[in-house]
Each structure stands twice: as structure tokens, then as C-alpha cells.
XYZ file of C-alpha atoms in Angstrom:
610
model
C -4.110 -13.868 -12.822
C -6.239 -15.528 -15.471
C -6.744 -13.504 -18.618
C -9.099 -14.455 -21.431
C -7.237 -14.444 -24.724
C -8.604 -14.440 -28.246
C -8.898 -17.818 -29.990
C -6.311 -18.569 -32.703
C -7.161 -18.400 -36.394
C -7.820 -22.106 -36.767
C -10.324 -21.451 -39.558
C -7.618 -19.950 -41.760
C -5.221 -22.800 -40.999
C -7.898 -25.387 -41.783
C -8.773 -23.637 -45.038
C -5.082 -23.500 -45.971
C -4.678 -27.216 -45.170
C -7.693 -28.059 -47.323
C -6.249 -25.928 -50.107
C -2.946 -27.832 -49.879
C -4.811 -31.161 -49.999
C -6.832 -30.024 -53.012
C -3.687 -28.805 -54.752
C -2.027 -32.157 -54.073
C -4.998 -34.082 -55.411
C -5.251 -31.847 -58.469
C -1.522 -32.161 -59.175
C -1.691 -35.933 -58.731
C -4.641 -36.159 -61.105
C -2.949 -33.930 -63.688
C 0.278 -35.896 -63.371
C -1.598 -39.153 -63.844
C -3.353 -37.752 -66.903
C -0.047 -36.518 -68.344
C 1.548 -39.911 -67.761
C -1.374 -41.678 -69.417
C -1.243 -39.255 -72.309
C 2.506 -39.764 -72.636
C 2.077 -43.560 -72.519
C -0.602 -43.388 -75.210
C 1.710 -41.176 -77.254
C 4.483 -43.740 -76.977
C 2.108 -46.540 -77.899
C 0.861 -44.492 -80.853
C 4.469 -43.896 -81.886
C 5.191 -47.615 -81.608
C 2.024 -48.381 -83.554
C 2.978 -45.900 -86.239
C 6.483 -47.341 -86.438
C 5.155 -50.874 -86.607
C 2.676 -49.914 -89.335
C 5.438 -48.235 -91.309
C 7.579 -51.323 -90.972
C 4.729 -53.665 -91.903
C 3.680 -51.532 -94.840
C 7.301 -51.301 -95.906
C 7.758 -55.074 -95.641
C 4.515 -55.597 -97.507
C 5.471 -53.154 -100.219
C 8.935 -54.657 -100.521
C 7.510 -58.164 -100.808
C 5.048 -57.021 -103.495
C 7.779 -55.195 -105.430
C 10.126 -58.115 -105.239
C 7.387 -60.499 -106.306
C 6.495 -58.337 -109.347
C 10.113 -58.121 -110.341
C 10.537 -61.827 -110.038
C 7.450 -62.396 -112.191
C 8.896 -60.187 -114.948
C 12.249 -61.879 -114.840
C 10.925 -65.428 -114.705
C 7.591 -65.455 -116.512
C 7.871 -69.069 -117.332
C 8.439 -70.156 -113.779
C 5.115 -68.787 -112.513
C 3.057 -70.767 -115.081
C 4.879 -73.999 -115.461
C 2.976 -75.732 -112.686
C 5.383 -77.994 -110.963
C 8.420 -77.749 -113.265
C 11.428 -76.015 -111.796
C 11.902 -74.305 -108.398
C 8.798 -72.772 -106.762
C 8.596 -68.933 -106.576
C 8.554 -69.013 -102.749
C 11.801 -70.924 -102.700
C 13.372 -68.386 -105.058
C 11.975 -65.426 -103.007
C 12.796 -66.745 -99.487
C 16.541 -66.015 -99.511
C 15.994 -62.527 -100.813
C 13.295 -61.934 -98.134
C 15.480 -63.264 -95.334
C 18.361 -61.043 -96.410
C 16.126 -58.017 -96.518
C 14.535 -58.702 -93.110
C 17.885 -59.511 -91.516
C 19.176 -56.135 -92.627
C 16.017 -54.485 -91.202
C 16.389 -56.285 -87.857
C 20.072 -55.400 -87.556
C 19.512 -51.702 -88.203
C 16.341 -51.100 -86.135
C 14.493 -52.077 -82.966
C 12.607 -54.815 -84.779
C 12.798 -58.092 -82.854
C 11.088 -60.351 -85.342
C 9.019 -60.366 -88.531
C 6.729 -63.284 -89.301
C 4.117 -64.340 -91.849
C 1.211 -66.265 -90.348
C -1.938 -67.879 -91.558
C -5.296 -67.168 -89.945
C -5.045 -70.359 -87.910
C -1.814 -69.199 -86.346
C 0.664 -71.221 -88.380
C 3.990 -69.496 -89.008
C 4.831 -69.590 -92.686
C 7.944 -67.459 -92.397
C 9.841 -65.682 -89.626
C 13.028 -63.756 -89.113
C 14.260 -63.099 -85.577
C 16.971 -61.074 -83.968
C 19.450 -62.606 -81.631
C 18.047 -62.990 -78.061
C 14.645 -61.982 -79.372
C 11.607 -63.374 -77.590
C 9.549 -66.122 -79.097
C 6.747 -65.216 -81.409
C 3.764 -64.964 -79.079
C 0.512 -66.798 -79.595
C -2.064 -64.174 -80.465
C -5.243 -64.086 -78.374
C -8.643 -64.601 -80.043
C -9.406 -60.888 -79.797
C -6.315 -60.175 -81.911
C -7.501 -62.526 -84.650
C -10.952 -60.956 -84.573
C -9.404 -57.499 -84.883
C -7.177 -58.617 -87.745
C -10.122 -60.235 -89.491
C -12.414 -57.210 -89.118
C -10.099 -54.175 -89.253
C -7.038 -55.755 -90.808
C -4.782 -54.256 -88.063
C -3.925 -55.067 -84.462
C -1.252 -53.932 -82.021
C -0.511 -54.412 -78.320
C 2.291 -54.179 -75.829
C 2.766 -57.829 -75.120
C 4.461 -59.459 -72.139
C 5.614 -62.930 -72.929
C 5.839 -65.832 -70.495
C 9.512 -65.086 -70.015
C 11.533 -62.196 -71.169
C 11.007 -58.465 -71.627
C 8.021 -56.702 -73.047
C 7.642 -56.500 -76.829
C 5.318 -54.399 -78.937
C 3.576 -56.723 -81.359
C 1.664 -55.396 -84.380
C -0.203 -57.392 -87.041
C -1.367 -56.528 -90.511
C -3.483 -58.473 -93.017
C -1.375 -58.658 -96.167
C -2.528 -57.726 -99.645
C -4.520 -60.405 -101.425
C -1.877 -60.658 -104.136
C 0.674 -61.946 -101.649
C -1.453 -65.001 -101.004
C 0.031 -66.544 -104.151
C 3.395 -66.376 -102.524
C 2.425 -68.056 -99.311
C 2.237 -71.718 -100.523
C 5.691 -71.418 -101.939
C 7.380 -69.943 -98.812
C 8.436 -73.022 -97.044
C 8.997 -73.382 -93.373
C 9.596 -76.528 -91.291
C 6.420 -78.553 -91.008
C 4.497 -76.436 -93.515
C 4.701 -78.711 -96.600
C 1.344 -79.619 -97.954
C -0.531 -77.184 -95.755
C -2.734 -74.759 -97.597
C -2.648 -71.197 -96.336
C -5.824 -69.390 -95.494
C -4.502 -65.908 -95.938
C -1.198 -64.414 -94.931
C -0.807 -62.012 -92.002
C 2.318 -59.970 -91.337
C 3.435 -59.827 -87.706
C 6.230 -57.600 -86.403
C 7.686 -57.308 -82.917
C 9.417 -54.068 -81.883
C 11.661 -53.627 -78.841
C 9.939 -50.887 -76.731
C 12.686 -50.462 -74.135
C 14.017 -47.192 -75.530
C 10.527 -45.764 -75.635
C 9.701 -47.143 -72.188
C 12.976 -45.722 -70.842
C 11.985 -42.329 -72.220
C 8.561 -42.763 -70.663
C 10.194 -43.785 -67.374
C 12.342 -40.649 -67.367
C 9.290 -38.538 -68.097
C 7.327 -40.309 -65.377
C 10.149 -39.875 -62.885
C 10.490 -36.201 -63.778
C 6.722 -35.664 -63.510
C 6.559 -37.425 -60.174
C 9.523 -35.451 -58.869
C 7.971 -32.189 -60.048
C 4.631 -33.090 -58.509
C 6.276 -34.125 -55.254
C 8.348 -30.946 -55.274
C 5.273 -28.781 -55.815
C 3.398 -30.617 -53.070
C 6.373 -30.316 -50.724
C 6.649 -26.604 -51.527
C 2.911 -26.207 -50.895
C 3.211 -28.072 -47.592
C 6.259 -25.998 -46.683
C 4.451 -22.775 -47.557
C 1.485 -23.956 -45.513
C 3.830 -24.619 -42.615
C 5.320 -21.144 -43.026
C 1.827 -19.658 -43.168
C 0.771 -21.584 -40.085
C 3.929 -20.480 -38.271
C 3.312 -16.894 -39.369
C -0.317 -17.039 -38.193
C 0.754 -18.515 -34.861
C 3.503 -15.928 -34.491
C 1.077 -13.159 -35.437
C -1.464 -14.450 -32.897
C 1.249 -14.736 -30.273
C 2.437 -11.213 -31.088
C -1.110 -9.878 -30.830
C -1.748 -11.694 -27.567
C 1.609 -10.526 -26.221
C 0.794 -6.957 -27.218
C -2.663 -7.302 -25.637
C -1.133 -8.770 -22.484
C 1.479 -6.005 -22.316
C -1.215 -3.386 -22.889
C -3.363 -4.967 -20.180
C -0.442 -5.040 -17.743
C 0.461 -1.460 -18.618
C -3.129 -0.255 -18.064
C -3.342 -2.314 -14.894
C -0.131 -0.855 -13.468
C -1.006 2.683 -14.598
C -4.499 2.614 -13.071
C -3.896 0.602 -9.906
C -4.319 2.765 -6.776
C -1.268 1.304 -5.034
C 2.256 2.321 -5.904
C 4.567 -0.217 -7.521
C 8.336 0.146 -7.907
C 11.261 -2.045 -8.870
C 14.512 -1.267 -7.098
C 17.877 -2.587 -8.251
C 20.347 -4.308 -5.979
C 22.198 -0.997 -5.691
C 19.084 0.820 -4.474
C 18.235 2.694 -7.694
C 14.603 2.876 -8.802
C 14.240 1.233 -12.201
C 10.479 1.531 -12.745
C 7.534 3.245 -11.038
C 3.843 3.544 -11.866
C 1.899 6.844 -11.631
C 0.444 5.933 -8.221
C 3.957 5.519 -6.805
C 4.997 8.905 -8.189
C 1.898 10.533 -6.718
C 2.367 8.956 -3.284
C 6.115 9.424 -2.920
C 6.929 12.627 -4.840
C 3.564 14.234 -5.563
C 3.819 13.368 -9.274
C 7.557 13.989 -9.741
C 10.007 11.675 -11.457
C 11.192 8.607 -9.571
C 13.120 6.534 -12.094
C 16.845 6.943 -11.561
C 16.623 8.133 -7.959
C 17.843 6.142 -5.016
C 15.104 4.725 -2.836
C 17.014 5.612 0.321
C 17.027 9.282 -0.757
C 13.230 9.548 -0.773
C 11.778 11.817 1.959
C 10.331 8.952 3.978
C 9.755 9.477 7.679
C 9.992 6.314 9.716
C 10.361 5.448 13.353
C 14.037 4.628 12.813
C 16.753 7.073 11.737
C 18.001 4.840 8.893
C 15.350 6.062 6.458
C 14.318 3.909 3.545
C 16.814 1.128 4.289
C 14.754 0.102 7.302
C 11.933 -0.871 4.948
C 13.763 -3.933 3.611
C 12.325 -6.078 6.376
C 9.555 -8.600 6.261
C 5.917 -7.610 6.038
C 4.308 -4.211 5.775
C 6.258 -1.283 7.257
C 4.803 2.095 8.245
C 6.186 5.345 6.784
C 5.112 8.938 6.283
C 5.786 11.375 3.456
C 4.218 14.759 2.757
C 1.570 14.353 5.439
C 0.481 10.976 4.126
C 0.566 7.721 6.042
C 1.960 4.924 3.908
C 2.429 1.186 4.157
C 5.427 -0.193 2.276
C 6.083 -3.830 1.443
C 9.405 -4.917 -0.039
C 10.050 -8.374 -1.450
C 12.903 -9.861 -3.476
C 12.242 -10.256 -7.189
C 13.391 -13.583 -8.683
C 16.143 -13.178 -11.255
C 14.098 -15.054 -13.876
C 11.190 -12.618 -13.396
C 13.239 -9.454 -13.766
C 13.656 -7.824 -17.165
C 17.448 -8.210 -17.252
C 17.765 -11.153 -14.888
C 19.750 -9.115 -12.353
C 20.033 -10.724 -8.965
C 19.070 -8.665 -5.953
C 16.227 -6.668 -7.520
C 13.301 -5.902 -5.247
C 9.629 -5.223 -5.812
C 8.215 -2.462 -3.614
C 4.501 -1.928 -3.019
C 3.344 1.380 -1.575
C -0.152 1.700 -0.145
C -1.819 4.917 0.953
C -3.436 4.400 4.322
C -4.047 8.042 5.190
C -7.814 7.641 5.231
C -7.501 4.351 7.071
C -5.200 6.000 9.601
C -7.750 8.782 10.054
C -10.464 6.201 10.621
C -8.255 4.384 13.104
C -7.567 7.660 14.907
C -11.281 8.466 14.911
C -12.047 5.026 16.285
C -9.402 5.392 18.974
C -10.755 8.826 19.798
C -14.321 7.508 19.915
C -13.232 4.727 22.233
C -11.377 7.225 24.414
C -14.351 9.556 24.547
C -16.624 6.642 25.302
C -14.394 5.654 28.202
C -14.212 9.251 29.374
C -17.979 9.555 29.006
C -18.588 6.494 31.130
C -16.157 7.814 33.726
C -17.668 11.301 33.577
C -21.198 9.999 33.912
C -20.232 8.128 37.075
C -18.271 11.023 38.553
C -20.915 13.626 37.702
C -23.574 11.869 39.769
C -21.165 11.430 42.662
C -19.899 15.051 42.584
C -22.992 17.072 41.650
C -25.059 16.233 44.771
C -22.389 17.173 47.416
C -21.363 20.098 45.167
C -24.886 21.503 45.361
C -24.767 21.283 49.146
C -21.342 22.933 49.284
C -22.495 25.765 46.986
C -25.573 26.306 49.136
C -23.466 26.571 52.306
C -21.024 28.897 50.485
C -23.880 31.214 49.513
C -25.171 31.070 53.104
C -21.771 32.027 54.518
C -21.371 34.753 51.905
C -24.658 36.316 52.998
C -23.883 35.884 56.697
C -20.383 37.358 56.302
C -21.430 40.237 54.123
C -19.373 43.300 54.918
C -16.637 41.330 56.703
C -13.380 41.031 54.846
C -11.681 38.828 53.875
C -14.320 36.300 54.998
C -16.880 37.565 52.486
C -14.298 37.334 49.707
C -13.478 33.734 50.656
C -17.163 32.822 50.584
C -17.586 34.492 47.128
C -14.579 32.548 45.793
C -16.154 29.310 47.006
C -19.394 30.106 45.147
C -17.476 31.017 41.969
C -15.394 27.849 41.988
C -18.467 25.749 42.704
C -20.150 27.281 39.640
C -17.057 26.577 37.533
C -16.975 22.991 38.731
C -20.684 22.657 37.940
C -19.989 23.843 34.393
C -17.243 21.246 34.027
C -19.663 18.585 35.237
C -22.264 19.805 32.727
C -19.682 19.579 29.917
C -18.743 16.101 31.050
C -22.387 15.103 31.019
C -22.709 16.434 27.459
C -19.681 14.410 26.362
C -20.962 11.269 28.029
C -24.574 11.483 26.823
C -24.874 13.900 23.884
C -28.392 14.398 22.625
C -29.372 13.943 18.999
C -29.305 17.240 17.083
C -32.647 18.711 16.087
C -31.692 20.186 12.755
C -33.237 23.253 11.246
C -32.274 26.028 8.847
C -30.230 28.538 10.860
C -29.776 32.071 9.501
C -26.000 32.537 9.622
C -26.135 36.352 9.589
C -28.641 36.446 12.470
C -26.571 33.932 14.423
C -23.471 36.101 13.924
C -25.364 39.101 15.281
C -26.420 37.171 18.408
C -22.866 36.042 19.049
C -21.538 39.573 18.590
C -24.059 40.839 21.129
C -23.212 38.084 23.633
C -19.491 38.787 23.420
C -19.722 42.591 23.192
C -18.361 43.251 26.661
C -15.641 40.563 26.313
C -14.534 42.063 23.004
C -14.368 45.547 24.501
C -12.468 44.244 27.519
C -9.844 42.556 25.307
C -9.765 45.372 22.791
C -10.524 42.908 20.020
C -12.474 43.262 16.793
C -15.014 40.681 15.530
C -15.601 40.768 11.759
C -18.194 38.744 9.862
C -17.361 37.609 6.315
C -19.961 36.021 4.046
C -18.751 34.679 0.699
C -20.785 35.803 -2.345
C -21.867 32.234 -3.062
C -22.869 31.568 0.556
C -26.390 33.033 0.222
C -29.293 31.126 -1.257
C -30.199 34.125 -3.416
C -28.869 37.538 -4.433
C -30.428 39.258 -1.420
C -30.736 36.316 0.947
C -28.684 35.398 4.002
C -26.758 32.089 4.106
C -28.432 29.178 5.857
C -26.781 26.380 7.852
C -28.757 23.175 8.356
C -27.912 22.309 11.987
C -29.227 22.310 15.543
C -29.476 26.027 16.493
C -28.463 25.604 20.145
C -25.587 23.215 19.408
C -24.295 25.398 16.570
C -24.451 28.458 18.815
C -22.624 26.621 21.609
C -19.876 25.411 19.220
C -19.267 28.869 17.733
C -19.355 30.475 21.172
C -16.659 28.073 22.412
C -14.512 28.850 19.387
C -14.933 32.607 19.768
C -14.028 32.429 23.465
C -10.879 30.473 22.571
C -10.014 33.089 19.947
C -10.566 35.890 22.493
C -8.142 34.189 24.853
C -5.636 33.716 21.986
C -5.655 37.351 20.748
C -5.512 38.547 24.376
C -2.036 36.999 24.566
C -0.723 39.266 21.773
C 1.779 41.902 22.825
C 0.525 45.495 23.012
C 0.380 47.148 19.612
C -0.372 44.005 17.636
C -3.836 43.699 16.038
C -6.407 41.625 17.865
C -8.757 40.535 15.135
C -11.287 37.685 15.001
C -13.168 36.727 11.814
C -16.356 34.652 11.655
C -16.597 33.497 8.007
C -19.412 31.701 6.163
C -18.981 29.909 2.831
C -20.840 27.284 0.873
C -19.730 24.552 -1.463
C -21.864 21.975 -3.309
C -23.708 20.005 -0.653
C -22.062 21.608 2.386
C -21.899 24.749 4.465
C -18.704 25.774 6.228
C -18.152 28.192 9.093
C -14.677 29.255 10.129
C -13.354 31.201 13.126
C -9.978 32.838 12.448
C -7.889 34.858 14.836
C -4.593 36.723 14.731
C -3.240 35.087 17.892
C 0.178 33.486 18.306
C -0.990 30.162 16.826
C -0.474 26.605 18.041
C 2.507 24.363 18.240
C 2.532 21.069 16.347
C 1.825 19.199 19.574
C -1.058 21.481 20.475
C -2.463 21.127 16.958
C -2.241 17.323 17.115
C -4.034 17.056 20.515
C -6.346 20.064 20.304
C -9.534 17.996 19.916
C -8.744 15.582 22.739
C -10.701 15.979 26.021
C -8.880 17.589 28.961
C -6.001 18.798 26.771
C -5.452 22.553 27.244
C -2.675 25.111 27.174
C -4.578 27.619 29.364
C -3.867 27.961 33.014
C -7.530 27.925 33.987
C -8.877 25.874 31.039
C -10.691 22.570 31.370
C -9.716 21.150 27.955
C -13.348 20.388 27.083
C -14.238 23.323 24.810
C -12.831 22.022 21.508
C -13.763 18.440 22.470
C -17.404 19.559 22.763
C -17.154 21.420 19.426
C -15.763 18.295 17.803
C -18.535 16.148 19.262
C -21.239 18.566 18.058
C -19.885 18.693 14.510
C -19.445 14.910 14.348
C -23.011 14.406 15.552
C -24.097 16.501 12.565
C -22.087 14.318 10.159
C -19.495 17.033 9.564
C -15.840 17.505 10.338
C -13.476 19.927 12.078
C -10.222 21.127 10.525
C -7.582 23.240 12.209
C -4.908 25.285 10.475
C -2.362 27.333 12.357
C 0.743 29.444 11.721
C 3.201 30.779 14.247
C 5.418 32.735 11.855
C 4.875 35.473 9.298
C 2.336 38.257 8.985
C -0.588 35.799 8.769
C 0.113 34.019 12.040
C -2.876 32.754 13.964
C -5.322 29.861 14.025
C -8.292 28.925 11.899
C -10.885 26.366 13.004
C -13.248 25.343 10.201
C -16.576 23.589 10.809
C -18.132 21.899 7.781
C -21.758 20.755 7.940
C -23.647 18.755 5.311
C -26.366 20.641 3.490
C -30.057 19.856 3.736
C -29.850 17.366 0.838
C -26.401 15.982 1.585
C -25.394 13.983 4.648
C -21.733 13.313 3.990
C -18.754 14.921 5.621
C -17.211 17.673 3.592
C -13.573 18.010 2.745
C -11.498 20.913 4.058
C -11.232 23.962 1.855
C -7.983 24.946 0.216
C -7.809 28.253 2.053
C -5.367 29.750 4.476
C -5.350 32.172 7.303
C -6.362 35.791 6.785
């Protein structure tokens, strides 16, 4: 069975995925900004450190130069006599810078001219070469007096190089600070250049970058994981809802299906049953826990329910219902507990279908009988008329002579009875269409009472007429039956004659009572003939409406068959109830006719015998 299910919440999952992507992008952007900010902070720290060092070197050089000028005033003004001031200051400067390089991250300190010549330098061991400054650095030094950059040399690690334009007073010292190849070269202005090892700072930045990246990756992974959990929860919730909807649908389907459905364990116990199964098998009682073989099923074999484990649909009866039962093995994977040997049992009510089949069989039988009767009636009626005429002739000729006159009278009587049988057969074979009209039930009851007055007196029977309060069309009006007047009269007359014969069989002293009752229900009118006779056996009740079936010695078996045909031609139905035991023994035959506005067969009333 295909069942349309609701679509999953893909919109929510898509929105959550977009949210995760946006969070990842935002975290990546923020991490990048933090890393850039941290790198700028480190560069600013390096710049500040380099400026402090440069300013300190500059201040130290100026202080030392002033002290030297105080101590050696004559040396500064002699002009070529004695040692130059730069030569006297160089050892002191080298000692000072060597101490600075040994106790800090400084890689080198150099004094340069504006054309890039190195006037003085002090380098640490394994320090990179003093880099050649780019033109932009010289422009910056010339305009702003400061420049700094993280510089990657041709070979070796990175170094943070910072430059500073020295004080104008230090220019006097520059010609005297000798370096190889600098003799005779005039300086154009000294510039201090310092190189700082940035590895500690870059290592700190690397740790921060690694931590930031790990945190960002962790947050993104957590977001992706939470999105996965949310998606799994949404899918599980959708699956739970669809499972609940499917279970609810199956439950409603099983509870409302007209056929019974049971599951029976391998041991024969009923594990589950829907309401239809309870209604069909127990009249609404409990089924779960009972054994299937203990159910009151009537079958054609004496083994009971166990005979229903065959193949295909099997016929059974319970409580007056005709059932069809189909049993099939249930796969272990399909059962709730996976128990092998479970069976699925379907129970179908075919009572109405059985009634239709019986009606069809009866119609076919009556059609065959009608065709046979029509042929026989033509062949018998003509010679029968001649025989009856000769019997009447002999009766008149033998009048007064006994027993010849009696024999002739018996011949006439039997010929008349045979003619009536032929007439009934002709009615069964070719019934005419009813000409319906509104028949006054009370007036019809009076006519029937008058017709049967002598028969009632002869049998010592009583005929009572009962009209239900709701049977009349008004408070003072008589009930009306919409039917063919002659056919309705013939049907009731046949029933009353049968009831007279039944009450006549009662022992002396027992009441001989016949009731002609009228009642009305929505859309139908019902007439019932009840008697206090001995009742019918089950076999007589089952075959009462069949042609030629009779329990009377001189009956033809066509009376109730004609009644049945009349009622069926009106679109109604005949129901028979009988009891052979108790104070209410007797038989009730109920005729139900559709009303003037309704043309459907009415159901039998829930009444009993008087």
C-alpha cells in the first residue's frame, strides 16, 4: 500500500547549514583580524624596542662625546695634531655596543651615511649581514627621520631592521670614526641602523596563531557537530512523526475495516483481533487470549476451527452468520516478536451474499418449476376439463344412487382441487405485475374475518386484529398498505388458512388464537400473522418457502411459495419466526412492504411471538 508522507524539514536543515557556513566565515574573518592585529602589535613592539635602542645608542654616543670634549678640550681644536676624536671614541663605542648585543636580541648596530656607506658597525656572532636598504627606506629616513621593517635577507633568518637619523651634533664624530675603506670619504650625515632578532616575538605570534586557529577550528567543528546532531534530531523527529502517523493510519484502517483480522500464535492462541473480528466471532466479546479452536465455529467437519488451516477460503457459521475464513502463515520477520508459526486469519461476513445466493438459487428453481408448470398446465387443464364435465354428468345421472353418486361427487371435488393446483402453478410460472394502490388495512382485516368466519367457528379459533399506535397515518385514521389489493388479500388469506390448520392441531383445551397485526416503520409497512400452533421444526422453517414442500397430508406446498412470490414482486420480504417450546410457542410470518415513497426491502422487526 502506498501512503503519502509529509516532506522532511529540509528548509530548517538548509537554514542551519547556512548558519554554520556563516559562523565559519565570521570566525575565520575574526581570527584573521586578530592575527593581523597581533602581528601589528608585535611589529609595534619591535619598533618600540628598536627606537628605544636607537635612542639609547644615540644618547649614549652624545653623552660620551660631551664627556670626551670636557676631558680633552685641546684635542678637539688642534686640527690634525694628536689622535682624532673618532679614534679615541671607537673603542669605547665598540665595548658599549658589544655589551648591548650580548645582553639583548640586537643582531647588529651600524652607522651609515646617506649614500649607504657603513661608517661603523658592531655585529653579533652568526648575525646576518647588514642589508642594503631600499630607496623607499632612504626616502622615509630623509623625510620622517625613522624607518623600520621586518626584513628577509638573501640567506638567513628574518631580522627586524630599524633606522634613525642621528642628531646633527653627531655629524662631527662621523669623519673620525674610521672603518675599512672609509679614509678620506666625507660623510653626508650619519644614520643609526639596528637589527633585532624577531624569533622570540615570532614564536609568540606563532603560538598565538596556532591557538587561534585551533580555537576557530574547534568552534567550527563543534558547530558542524551540533548541526549534524540537529539534522539527526530533525530526521529522527520526522521519522518518529511519520512512524506515529503510519501506526495511527494502520490502527484506524484495522479498526474500521469491515473484515475481521486476527493473528494466531503457533500454539493456537489469539494474539490480536480488530473490532470487526470481535463482532463477527463473539458478538463484540473479547478474543485476545482465547484459543481459536475453542471458538463456536460450525463447519462441515467435526474438527472445528482446526479444519480452517487449509488453503484458500473456508466456509464456517457462527451465531447465524455465514463466514468465510482465510488462514495464511505469517513470516517470522513480519511478526511483532519474530515467532515462527504465527498465522494471519481473515474473517469475512458473507451472510448477505449467502442470502443473495440462496435467493438466486431459489429464483432459478422457481423459474425451472414455472417453465415445467406452464407446460404441464396446458397439457393437464384441457383433459381435466373434460373429465370434470363427465364427472358432473355422472353425478347428475346417478343422483340418489349410492355409493355411485358419492364416487361421482368425489371425482368433481378432486378435479376442482387439481384445477386450483394448476392455477397456482400458472401464477408461479407467469406472475402478473402488481397494480399497487393504498389498501385500508382495517377494512382488509374485516373482509378476511368475514371470509373465514365459518372456518374459524368450525375450528373453534379466535382471530384478533392488532394495529400498532404508529401504524395509522393520523390520530383517527386507519393504516394504509401500498400494495396490489387482490395479491395482498390472497397472500394474507393463504397465511390465515395455514394458521387455521396449525391451531387445529392443538390438543383440546389449549388456546387456538390467530393474530393479524399491522405496524409501520420509516418507509415500510409490515403485516404479521401469528398463531399459537405447535410451531415448525428447523427443517420445516428452512424449506417453508420452497414450492411443493408441505407437512400437511392434503397440502400442495404452494401456499407459502405464492405468498413469497407476491411479496417479492412488491419489493418486500418474508420472515418466519417459530417456537416449539414454552408458553409462546407458535409461528409468526411477517410480510414487509415498501411504503409509497420507498421501494427497498425492509428489515425484519426485533419482535417475537405473542
